[in-house]
Amino acid sequence: MDALKHAIDLLSAPTISFTLITVLFPFVFPPGDWFEKIHRKLGFWRIWTKPGLYISLVLITLFFIMGYYDPNFNITLTKPDNFPIILLVYSVVICTWLSMYKAYENDKRMDRGEKPAEYNDPDDKVLVWPDLVYIEFIALIIFMVFLIVWSVLVAAPLEEPANPAATPNPSKAPWYFLGLQEMLVYYDPWLAGVIFPGLIIVGLMAIPYITTSSDNLSGFYSFKERRVGIFLFMYGFLILWIFLIFIGTFFRGPNWNFFGPFEYWDPHKLVPLTNVNLSEYFWVKWIKTGLPSNILLRESIGFISVIIYLGVLPVLLAKYVLNDFLKKVGPVKFSFFVFFGLSMLSLPLKMYLRWMFNLKYIIAIPEWFFNI
Amino acid sequence: MSKKKSKQTLIERMGNSQIWKSIIRSGIPRTRRQRMHAILGSVFLHLHPARLPKHAVKIGYTWCMGGLSFFLFVVLTITGIMLMFYYRPTVEYAYTDIIDLGEQVPLGIMRELHRWGAHAMVLTVWLHMLRVFMTGSYKPPREFNWGVGVLLMTITLFLSFTGYLLPWDQLAIWAVTVGTNMARATPFLGNEGPGAAMLAIGDINLVHAGSDVRFALLGGRFVGEATLLRFYVLHCIGVPFIAMIFMAVHFWRIRKDGGISGPL
Ligand code: HEM
């Protein structure tokens, strides 16, 4: 048991767990033919069948049960405010599964030339009274009962009175913002706390205006014809949002250090901070001249990298990789699509730069609060 | 005649009474016509069309998540109003009022209903977004309503966040401190944001710790009395007001965009 716990602790480290799920992700939601082939061959498609759901739920439940009986994990797991995250894990797994299960059923039907399961004769409608009103009424009662039981069983937490002089360690934002707080490890507040949330909101709103799959694919679950879109959305939602919330809740302890789920939250855990800026890498380590005093010259390499990433890369993509897509949607939609895509990608990118090269900032101008 | 009348069931008699008929004009909805009228004649139910395609009423299609989000909003409004009877948004009373809510108020689970309901609403809104995405329902003609939805989600999170401060315990002020510290770094508008130093007249900075967006949000340089009042007003009146407007638009547009999406 201890060996298993130890193994889970090791696997949970963001470097490993994030890499694992990122690598596996395209085989679970295959965005292309090659991925689809392996998805079929290695049996990943079974996740989206009924046994797949049961096994996932059993595994998750076992994990939580193990956690409940572990003296360390028990502390975070049984915090009243963390119960919603447990609900979140179950409901997101069930809902994702349900939509993919239905999507696969519909894909099969459409391969056979049939209409999707949601289709019905336009003349054959049901009356809202009683058919819908009753369903709503029952859903409402069940949910209200659930809420009342939850409220009776779990008292709302109340800690010590507010004390501006005593900062708790760790201080955490409310759970639904922990994805953003996790981003703070890699990006400065002006990006992680302002620009990225803004881009998430604008990017989500832009989805209907920059996607290309046919408008006829609206109104029923489907995957095959929308696989790239679903892959991108799900990566953002499940990994960059839900998974980061999970990490932030259960795996981040004092000083925002990483702790495995079964590890003791040692406030004195020391993690060496050896992060180096790109400018230092370039001027000090490679060409050995020392940092220039002119800020812009000092950070020129960083500026060039960012310009290449956001300015040159899209052109290259347009020319060599996504040329079909460009032809289909035109330059304006294309630019927005690539901009949002690269912004989203910049989070995992910075994570790996940090993990692999201890890179702190690509552009570091603390004088102007301008660090990327 | 009188003999025949006594054979009516209790419900029938109720349905034929003047009081009932004055409220629900069609009487007990039995015939197709009466049932449609029951929907169309009610200010609440006429949010719905009278008839729907079969798939649209299935739980498997919508997961009821939009409806549950709205239901939770209503639950939160009602429980919130009750909490306002007891809670005073001052540094002196806030914390002790919260304790009293649990200890002195008979059957006091209002605070629990309100807190857990708020957490649940964040969840249902996200799941609702997931289902709308997975059914492709954001595609034309519903792209505007998807955008309204994204704003509703933002508003929901902000509602939750402003409420988080009100218990005035350690959890509350530090979570809000962590959250609002970000505002300090807003480009141009935060005193530690890139570009803020450019907004200056000569040597005088226009954006400093006493004038930036964080200051506007907190009503001061740190989370204190003024912040509590500000968040209280936003939480109880300001943000719900905006939420209601957007929800009205959201529901209106569902109908105007052709009702719940479905395959052609
Ligand atoms: C406070 C939050 C919200 C409430 C109360 C709400 C309520 C609803 C309700 C009751 C429906 C009817 C169908 C259903 O239940 O699925 C609906 C549909 C819809 N919602 Fe929301 N919603 C909210 C947030 C959102 C969000 C976050 C999005 C997307 C980002 C969104 C986008 C849509 C769209 C596009 C439809 C039409 C779906 C269709 O025709 O199939 N809504 N909403």
XYZ file of C-alpha atoms and ligand atoms in Angstrom:
679
model
C 0.000 0.000 0.000
C 2.745 2.419 0.949
C 4.590 1.622 -2.245
C 1.429 2.348 -4.220
C 0.903 5.640 -2.399
C 4.483 6.569 -3.001
C 4.127 5.777 -6.679
C 0.977 7.925 -6.912
C 2.776 10.769 -5.159
C 5.572 10.606 -7.704
C 3.215 10.352 -10.656
C 1.178 13.311 -9.431
C 4.023 15.773 -9.738
C 2.929 18.248 -12.432
C 5.989 17.462 -14.521
C 4.915 13.848 -14.802
C 1.131 13.918 -14.554
C 0.764 16.867 -16.900
C 3.082 15.258 -19.438
C 1.280 11.940 -19.229
C -2.183 13.323 -19.796
C -0.993 15.713 -22.483
C 0.642 12.890 -24.405
C -2.333 10.586 -23.948
C -4.910 13.250 -24.726
C -4.841 13.058 -28.543
C -5.311 9.313 -28.331
C -8.368 9.727 -26.154
C -9.910 12.497 -28.279
C -8.240 11.692 -31.623
C -8.002 14.880 -33.726
C -6.664 13.152 -36.856
C -6.548 9.905 -38.802
C -3.250 8.723 -37.400
C -4.373 9.280 -33.808
C -7.691 7.652 -34.634
C -5.899 4.516 -35.842
C -3.972 4.149 -32.609
C -7.074 5.100 -30.619
C -8.738 2.059 -32.201
C -5.743 -0.246 -32.100
C -4.778 0.283 -28.461
C -8.374 0.227 -27.301
C -8.632 3.821 -26.033
C -12.072 3.958 -27.629
C -13.238 1.652 -24.857
C -13.152 4.645 -22.504
C -16.248 5.866 -24.316
C -18.193 2.647 -23.799
C -20.231 1.690 -20.749
C -17.515 -0.508 -19.173
C -15.139 2.419 -19.718
C -17.317 4.648 -17.577
C -17.740 2.058 -14.833
C -14.019 1.404 -14.636
C -13.168 5.116 -14.507
C -15.699 5.697 -11.750
C -14.405 2.743 -9.749
C -10.806 3.937 -10.111
C -11.659 7.467 -9.050
C -13.661 6.174 -6.107
C -10.829 3.875 -5.024
C -8.449 6.819 -5.178
C -10.701 8.915 -2.966
C -11.302 6.034 -0.547
C -7.570 5.503 -0.264
C -7.248 9.204 0.350
C -9.928 9.160 3.010
C -8.038 6.583 5.044
C -4.693 8.290 4.580
C -3.814 10.671 7.431
C -2.382 13.315 5.091
C -4.762 13.199 2.135
C -7.684 13.026 4.558
C -6.990 16.581 5.715
C -7.439 18.182 2.299
C -10.056 15.718 1.107
C -12.486 16.314 3.955
C -12.327 20.112 3.999
C -15.954 21.167 3.493
C -14.985 23.625 0.781
C -13.234 20.884 -1.165
C -16.333 18.752 -1.490
C -17.396 20.684 -4.617
C -14.132 19.611 -6.261
C -14.966 15.986 -5.624
C -18.371 16.632 -7.162
C -16.583 18.417 -9.996
C -14.394 15.401 -10.726
C -17.335 13.007 -10.836
C -19.686 15.237 -12.768
C -17.093 16.266 -15.347
C -16.087 12.646 -15.923
C -19.696 11.510 -16.234
C -20.739 14.393 -18.484
C -17.696 14.115 -20.737
C -18.263 10.400 -21.009
C -21.967 10.829 -21.748
C -21.359 13.320 -24.531
C -18.623 11.195 -26.129
C -20.687 8.024 -25.784
C -23.614 9.679 -27.518
C -21.314 11.221 -30.094
C -19.883 7.828 -31.018
C -23.365 6.319 -31.272
C -24.406 9.131 -33.584
C -21.227 8.846 -35.659
C -22.013 5.182 -36.204
C -25.573 5.963 -37.180
C -24.455 8.565 -39.664
C -21.892 6.192 -41.165
C -24.800 3.882 -41.821
C -26.587 6.766 -43.501
C -29.129 7.201 -40.710
C -30.110 10.378 -38.930
C -28.692 11.113 -35.456
C -30.577 9.718 -32.474
C -31.863 13.166 -31.564
C -33.700 13.436 -34.856
C -37.443 13.230 -34.877
C -40.216 14.035 -37.246
C -40.888 17.801 -37.186
C -44.611 17.101 -37.083
C -44.329 14.795 -34.124
C -43.922 17.164 -31.192
C -44.695 16.650 -27.536
C -46.671 19.009 -25.358
C -44.653 20.974 -22.836
C -47.495 20.501 -20.396
C -47.243 17.844 -19.059
C -44.149 16.262 -20.668
C -41.527 18.901 -19.899
C -43.107 20.604 -16.921
C -43.134 17.310 -15.035
C -39.523 16.541 -15.825
C -38.518 19.993 -14.659
C -40.567 19.588 -11.533
C -38.978 16.245 -10.688
C -35.460 17.506 -11.454
C -36.123 20.480 -9.208
C -37.344 18.326 -6.312
C -34.456 15.879 -6.575
C -31.915 18.667 -6.744
C -33.487 20.524 -3.843
C -33.427 17.363 -1.732
C -29.788 16.838 -2.662
C -28.958 20.404 -1.690
C -30.806 20.161 1.619
C -29.140 16.859 2.529
C -25.754 18.334 1.647
C -26.509 21.403 3.775
C -27.678 19.397 6.765
C -24.700 17.053 6.673
C -21.902 19.526 6.002
C -21.738 22.761 7.933
C -20.467 25.744 5.969
C -16.901 26.405 7.065
C -15.954 29.357 9.186
C -12.355 29.885 10.144
C -10.777 32.283 12.597
C -11.951 35.897 12.331
C -10.227 37.872 9.604
C -6.787 39.005 10.615
C -4.881 41.102 8.104
C -1.685 40.538 10.079
C -1.668 36.722 9.838
C -1.262 35.435 6.301
C -2.238 31.771 6.095
C 0.181 29.556 4.224
C -0.864 28.624 1.589
C -3.381 31.388 0.819
C -5.628 30.096 -1.868
C -8.113 31.836 -4.116
C -11.625 30.315 -4.236
C -11.443 26.884 -5.882
C -12.885 27.963 -9.245
C -9.954 30.368 -9.699
C -7.243 27.888 -8.741
C -6.474 27.235 -12.405
C -5.487 30.895 -12.673
C -3.516 30.753 -9.441
C -1.679 27.721 -10.779
C -0.803 29.762 -13.863
C 0.859 32.279 -11.539
C 3.657 29.773 -11.049
C 4.631 30.235 -14.673
C 3.428 33.702 -15.601
C 3.331 37.043 -13.816
C 0.020 38.385 -12.482
C -0.535 40.756 -15.390
C -0.684 37.747 -17.687
C -2.049 34.997 -15.434
C -4.499 37.214 -13.606
C -5.591 39.728 -16.212
C -4.639 38.986 -19.809
C -5.252 35.231 -19.826
C -8.649 35.404 -18.089
C -9.598 38.102 -20.589
C -8.428 35.950 -23.471
C -10.362 32.975 -22.113
C -13.569 35.003 -22.075
C -13.016 36.589 -25.486
C -11.703 33.333 -26.927
C -14.751 31.394 -25.774
C -17.041 34.031 -27.226
C -15.124 33.888 -30.490
C -15.584 30.137 -30.924
C -18.742 30.289 -33.065
C -17.149 32.896 -35.311
C -13.882 31.130 -36.068
C -14.815 27.479 -36.333
C -15.283 25.825 -39.660
C -17.178 22.595 -39.164
C -20.536 22.650 -40.897
C -23.439 24.474 -39.262
C -25.468 21.330 -39.880
C -23.533 19.656 -37.095
C -25.527 21.598 -34.559
C -28.152 20.088 -32.296
C -26.838 16.613 -31.659
C -23.791 14.941 -30.158
C -21.141 14.084 -32.722
C -17.397 13.707 -32.794
C -15.993 12.597 -36.137
C -16.772 15.680 -38.183
C -15.816 18.054 -35.362
C -12.834 16.213 -33.964
C -10.269 19.016 -34.143
C -12.584 21.520 -32.485
C -13.616 19.101 -29.759
C -9.996 18.126 -29.185
C -8.916 21.750 -28.710
C -11.876 22.730 -26.543
C -11.562 19.646 -24.379
C -7.835 20.141 -23.925
C -8.481 23.650 -22.686
C -11.427 22.704 -20.509
C -10.326 19.375 -19.047
C -6.568 19.883 -18.763
C -5.816 23.585 -18.619
C -8.830 24.366 -16.451
C -10.267 21.400 -14.514
C -6.987 19.531 -14.037
C -5.173 22.665 -12.879
C -7.972 23.298 -10.377
C -7.536 19.757 -9.117
C -3.787 20.249 -8.714
C -4.286 23.618 -7.072
C -6.731 22.178 -4.568
C -5.119 18.932 -3.556
C -1.471 19.129 -4.543
C -0.440 22.653 -3.608
C 0.631 23.161 -0.016
C 2.596 25.751 1.957
C 4.471 28.266 -0.211
C 2.510 26.843 -3.140
C 4.984 23.960 -3.233
C 3.902 20.725 -4.823
C 2.943 17.894 -2.482
C 1.771 14.463 -3.599
C -1.725 13.598 -2.380
C -0.420 11.289 0.340
C 2.458 13.523 1.353
C 2.629 15.521 4.589
C 2.314 19.283 3.998
C 5.654 20.248 5.437
C 5.823 24.051 5.705
C 9.612 23.872 5.737
C 9.914 21.924 2.511
C 12.689 23.586 0.591
C 12.561 23.747 -3.144
C 15.683 25.269 -4.656
C 14.870 28.312 -6.765
C 17.361 28.323 -9.565
C 15.308 29.916 -12.295
C 17.195 31.914 -14.863
C 15.994 34.530 -17.318
C 16.477 34.141 -21.041
C 18.595 37.294 -21.082
C 20.951 35.802 -18.511
C 21.145 32.599 -20.466
C 22.105 34.527 -23.563
C 24.397 37.297 -22.313
C 25.969 35.635 -19.306
C 26.047 31.940 -20.068
C 26.440 31.815 -23.836
C 28.323 34.851 -25.042
C 29.781 35.636 -21.639
C 29.736 39.416 -21.856
C 27.486 40.122 -18.897
C 24.099 41.842 -19.105
C 24.044 45.024 -21.199
C 22.779 48.051 -19.317
C 20.342 49.092 -22.020
C 17.065 47.400 -21.138
C 15.884 46.908 -24.682
C 19.191 45.496 -25.804
C 19.301 43.240 -22.763
C 15.877 41.807 -23.537
C 16.201 41.869 -27.322
C 16.445 38.085 -27.542
C 13.230 37.785 -25.563
C 11.422 40.300 -27.761
C 12.617 38.488 -30.864
C 11.355 35.163 -29.485
C 7.943 36.605 -28.708
C 7.712 38.264 -32.106
C 8.677 35.016 -33.792
C 6.100 33.131 -31.749
C 3.183 35.490 -32.326
C 4.197 37.050 -35.648
C 6.334 34.732 -37.735
C 4.994 31.393 -36.593
C 1.434 32.148 -37.771
C 2.797 33.002 -41.224
C 4.736 29.772 -41.362
C 1.679 27.872 -40.185
C -0.418 29.573 -42.840
C 2.059 28.645 -45.514
C 3.027 25.101 -44.678
C 0.703 23.498 -42.168
C -2.725 25.070 -42.077
C -2.956 26.260 -45.692
C -6.201 24.387 -46.315
C -7.702 25.913 -43.220
C -6.580 29.392 -44.302
C -8.188 28.960 -47.715
C -11.410 27.870 -46.080
C -11.822 30.680 -43.552
C -9.865 33.608 -44.965
C -7.108 35.649 -43.323
C -9.115 37.417 -40.585
C -10.656 34.342 -38.979
C -7.385 32.544 -39.480
C -5.412 35.180 -37.605
C -7.797 35.157 -34.668
C -7.832 31.380 -34.575
C -4.055 31.123 -34.581
C -3.706 33.912 -32.031
C -6.080 32.254 -29.574
C -4.527 28.866 -30.251
C -0.987 30.088 -29.648
C -2.059 31.937 -26.506
C -3.548 28.744 -25.157
C -0.444 26.797 -26.130
C 1.793 29.330 -24.426
C 0.818 27.968 -21.013
C 2.053 24.390 -21.516
C 4.987 25.817 -23.453
C 6.131 27.968 -20.566
C 5.599 25.072 -18.179
C 8.025 22.928 -20.140
C 10.536 25.728 -20.579
C 10.475 26.081 -16.822
C 10.728 22.377 -16.092
C 13.387 21.622 -18.657
C 15.591 24.726 -18.614
C 14.583 26.442 -15.353
C 13.643 29.361 -17.529
C 12.125 32.143 -15.466
C 11.181 34.883 -17.887
C 11.469 35.151 -21.641
C 11.324 38.916 -21.391
C 12.277 40.218 -17.963
C 11.818 43.935 -17.398
C 10.862 44.183 -13.747
C 11.573 47.921 -14.011
C 8.365 48.262 -16.058
C 6.542 45.315 -14.500
C 6.812 43.758 -17.922
C 7.782 40.117 -17.522
C 6.743 37.355 -19.853
C -78.429 17.787 -11.954
C -77.268 18.184 -8.419
C -76.733 14.429 -8.252
C -74.441 14.516 -11.245
C -72.426 17.296 -9.750
C -71.617 15.372 -6.569
C -70.001 12.682 -8.698
C -67.199 15.014 -9.726
C -63.903 14.280 -8.062
C -62.462 16.785 -5.679
C -59.908 17.912 -8.223
C -62.549 18.421 -10.868
C -64.613 20.479 -8.542
C -61.592 22.541 -7.631
C -60.728 23.002 -11.285
C -64.190 24.237 -12.076
C -64.353 26.679 -9.208
C -64.394 30.382 -9.889
C -61.132 30.900 -8.000
C -59.213 28.316 -10.001
C -60.643 29.505 -13.280
C -59.741 33.066 -12.503
C -56.117 32.000 -12.085
C -55.778 29.304 -14.737
C -58.361 30.141 -17.327
C -58.418 26.792 -19.020
C -59.437 24.782 -15.962
C -57.696 21.456 -15.363
C -55.548 20.973 -18.482
C -56.893 17.770 -19.997
C -57.405 18.344 -23.669
C -54.610 19.230 -26.044
C -55.987 22.723 -26.369
C -56.166 23.264 -22.627
C -52.638 21.974 -22.142
C -51.230 24.357 -24.683
C -53.198 27.110 -23.068
C -51.763 26.223 -19.658
C -48.312 27.074 -21.006
C -49.241 30.105 -23.053
C -51.433 31.613 -20.366
C -48.828 31.599 -17.618
C -46.240 34.303 -17.395
C -43.745 31.818 -15.972
C -44.444 28.811 -18.130
C -44.626 30.773 -21.346
C -40.844 30.975 -21.276
C -41.401 27.600 -22.899
C -43.027 27.039 -26.233
C -46.254 25.051 -26.024
C -44.860 22.151 -28.008
C -41.328 20.814 -28.374
C -39.539 18.194 -30.432
C -39.131 14.960 -28.489
C -35.371 15.051 -28.053
C -35.510 18.495 -26.469
C -37.320 17.287 -23.360
C -34.936 14.374 -22.796
C -32.535 14.663 -19.864
C -29.940 12.883 -21.968
C -29.846 15.824 -24.350
C -29.671 18.955 -22.183
C -28.761 17.251 -18.880
C -31.113 19.872 -17.427
C -28.020 21.936 -16.732
C -29.231 25.307 -18.027
C -32.484 24.843 -16.150
C -30.671 23.827 -12.972
C -28.384 26.864 -13.223
C -31.439 29.067 -13.327
C -33.087 27.102 -10.532
C -30.006 27.556 -8.380
C -30.000 31.251 -9.135
C -33.544 31.419 -7.782
C -32.640 29.353 -4.700
C -29.677 31.631 -4.078
C -31.815 34.731 -4.412
C -34.343 33.440 -1.892
C -31.812 32.170 0.646
C -29.752 35.301 0.096
C -32.664 37.537 0.986
C -33.136 35.550 4.186
C -29.471 35.892 5.063
C -29.749 39.631 4.625
C -32.175 39.745 7.545
C -29.362 38.789 9.883
C -26.134 39.851 8.297
C -24.569 43.291 8.742
C -21.663 44.118 6.434
C -19.322 45.751 8.900
C -16.011 44.566 10.233
C -17.484 44.736 13.721
C -20.533 42.519 13.149
C -20.037 40.455 10.001
C -18.193 37.553 11.586
C -20.371 37.278 14.667
C -23.545 37.544 12.596
C -22.354 34.553 10.607
C -21.799 32.604 13.818
C -25.267 33.556 15.012
C -26.744 32.324 11.756
C -25.575 28.843 12.622
C -26.080 28.901 16.366
C -29.032 31.141 17.161
C -31.324 30.906 14.172
C -33.757 27.964 14.430
C -33.233 25.362 11.702
C -30.350 27.455 10.496
C -29.222 25.892 7.274
C -29.813 28.985 5.148
C -26.129 29.759 5.092
C -25.325 26.197 4.056
C -27.969 26.206 1.330
C -26.587 29.495 0.065
C -22.934 28.487 0.119
C -23.317 24.994 -1.302
C -25.863 26.251 -3.790
C -23.355 28.811 -5.021
C -20.666 26.168 -5.461
C -23.173 23.951 -7.238
C -24.160 26.770 -9.575
C -20.570 27.241 -10.727
C -20.548 23.543 -11.515
C -23.863 23.447 -13.349
C -22.923 26.469 -15.446
C -19.675 24.822 -16.549
C -21.444 21.572 -17.338
C -24.102 23.487 -19.241
C -21.366 25.084 -21.325
C -19.859 21.651 -21.919
C -23.147 20.244 -23.185
C -23.810 23.278 -25.406
C -20.354 22.853 -26.902
C -20.591 19.101 -27.368
C -23.932 19.344 -29.138
C -22.554 22.056 -31.423
C -25.352 24.332 -30.254
C -23.097 27.390 -30.331
C -23.159 27.359 -34.124
C -25.268 29.820 -36.110
C -27.928 30.985 -35.458
C -27.027 30.665 -31.771
C -23.595 32.298 -31.784
C -24.816 35.446 -30.056
C -26.502 33.478 -27.310
C -23.308 31.507 -26.753
C -21.598 34.837 -26.176
C -24.296 35.899 -23.728
C -23.720 32.563 -22.013
C -19.985 33.177 -21.673
C -20.756 36.508 -20.005
C -23.271 34.790 -17.723
C -20.550 32.378 -16.671
C -18.198 35.265 -15.922
C -20.945 36.963 -13.934
C -21.645 33.753 -12.020
C -17.988 33.482 -11.025
C -17.899 37.111 -9.976
C -21.065 36.672 -7.903
C -19.486 33.735 -6.165
C -16.269 35.633 -5.620
C -17.886 38.728 -4.104
C -19.880 36.495 -1.753
C -16.731 34.722 -0.617
C -15.601 37.770 1.351
C -18.741 38.322 3.375
C -18.149 35.837 6.271
C -15.080 37.950 7.083
C -12.984 35.036 8.303
C -9.399 34.173 7.415
C -10.523 32.085 4.434
C -12.533 35.006 3.125
C -10.124 37.893 3.339
C -7.117 35.961 2.126
C -8.884 34.366 -0.806
C -10.091 37.804 -1.815
C -6.670 39.311 -1.189
C -5.069 36.724 -3.466
C -7.758 37.324 -6.081
C -7.724 41.096 -6.062
C -3.941 41.332 -5.948
C -4.070 40.453 -9.623
C -5.860 43.691 -10.354
C -2.731 45.510 -9.255
C -1.009 44.130 -12.327
C -3.594 45.200 -14.878
C -1.760 46.712 -17.846
C -1.977 50.521 -17.732
C -4.647 50.548 -15.023
C -2.889 48.796 -12.147
C -0.079 50.404 -10.201
C 2.180 47.404 -10.811
C 0.968 46.788 -14.320
C 3.089 47.193 -17.421
C 2.576 50.580 -18.991
C 1.080 52.224 -15.916
C 4.169 54.388 -15.499
C 3.504 55.859 -18.935
C 0.267 57.409 -17.735
C 1.862 60.356 -16.071
C 1.816 64.104 -16.399
C 5.373 65.186 -15.971
C 6.504 63.617 -12.738
C 3.029 62.953 -11.431
C 1.860 59.365 -11.852
C -1.817 59.102 -12.619
C -1.915 55.421 -11.727
C -0.673 54.641 -8.245
C -1.723 52.420 -5.352
C -4.338 54.993 -4.378
C -5.961 55.333 -7.788
C -5.707 52.095 -9.740
C -8.324 49.464 -10.537
C -7.485 47.490 -7.429
C -8.181 50.572 -5.337
C -11.504 50.986 -7.106
C -12.401 47.368 -6.448
C -11.382 47.399 -2.790
C -12.309 50.928 -1.887
C -8.887 51.231 -0.316
C -5.341 49.983 -0.427
C -6.120 46.691 1.279
C -9.089 44.456 2.000
C -10.912 46.302 4.770
C -14.164 47.875 5.897
C -14.783 49.661 2.606
C -14.102 46.473 0.661
C -16.638 44.594 2.726
C -19.301 47.169 1.978
C -18.409 47.309 -1.699
C -18.477 43.544 -2.104
C -21.724 43.358 -0.135
C -23.462 45.837 -2.398
C -22.077 44.217 -5.530
C -22.986 40.776 -4.271
C -26.527 41.532 -3.151
C -27.639 44.079 -5.709
C -25.149 45.037 -8.383
C -24.141 41.724 -9.883
C -27.515 39.948 -9.477
C -29.087 42.896 -11.289
C -26.727 42.448 -14.225
C -27.163 38.672 -14.082
C -30.925 39.010 -14.351
C -30.676 41.245 -17.390
C -28.367 38.820 -19.147
C -30.545 35.853 -18.202
C -33.580 37.583 -19.648
C -31.691 38.109 -22.888
C -30.413 34.525 -22.788
C -33.891 33.014 -22.411
C -35.449 35.345 -24.944
C -32.797 34.478 -27.478
C -33.211 30.732 -26.978
C -36.767 31.144 -28.250
C -35.885 33.627 -30.963
C -33.034 31.491 -32.264
C -35.515 28.767 -33.045
C -35.871 27.070 -29.698
C -33.633 24.380 -28.385
C -31.204 23.164 -31.019
C -31.826 19.912 -32.835
C -30.714 18.050 -35.948
C -32.220 19.290 -39.193
C -26.218 31.612 -15.304
C -25.920 30.891 -16.277
C -26.840 30.255 -17.317
C -28.173 29.970 -17.273
C -29.155 30.195 -16.122
C -28.513 29.373 -18.547
C -29.776 28.893 -18.879
C -30.060 28.218 -20.049
C -31.228 27.421 -20.282
C -32.345 27.167 -19.278
C -31.149 26.932 -21.543
C -32.159 25.972 -22.203
C -31.546 24.655 -22.581
C -30.732 23.945 -21.560
O -31.130 23.873 -20.389
O -29.662 23.463 -21.926
C -29.937 27.457 -22.133
C -29.526 27.236 -23.427
C -28.340 27.733 -23.958
N -27.289 28.246 -23.244
Fe -27.376 28.808 -21.319
N -27.408 29.349 -19.351
C -26.362 29.859 -18.623
C -25.055 29.946 -19.026
C -24.612 29.644 -20.310
C -23.233 29.539 -20.700
C -22.036 29.689 -19.756
C -23.245 29.260 -22.048
C -22.082 29.083 -22.990
C -20.912 29.498 -22.856
C -24.612 29.203 -22.490
C -25.027 29.003 -23.790
C -26.286 28.556 -24.136
C -26.717 28.279 -25.486
C -25.901 28.489 -26.771
C -28.012 27.769 -25.372
C -28.905 27.267 -26.520
C -28.667 25.783 -26.560
C -29.538 25.042 -27.527
O -30.345 25.651 -28.231
O -29.358 23.812 -27.561
N -25.427 29.412 -21.406
N -29.289 28.237 -21.195
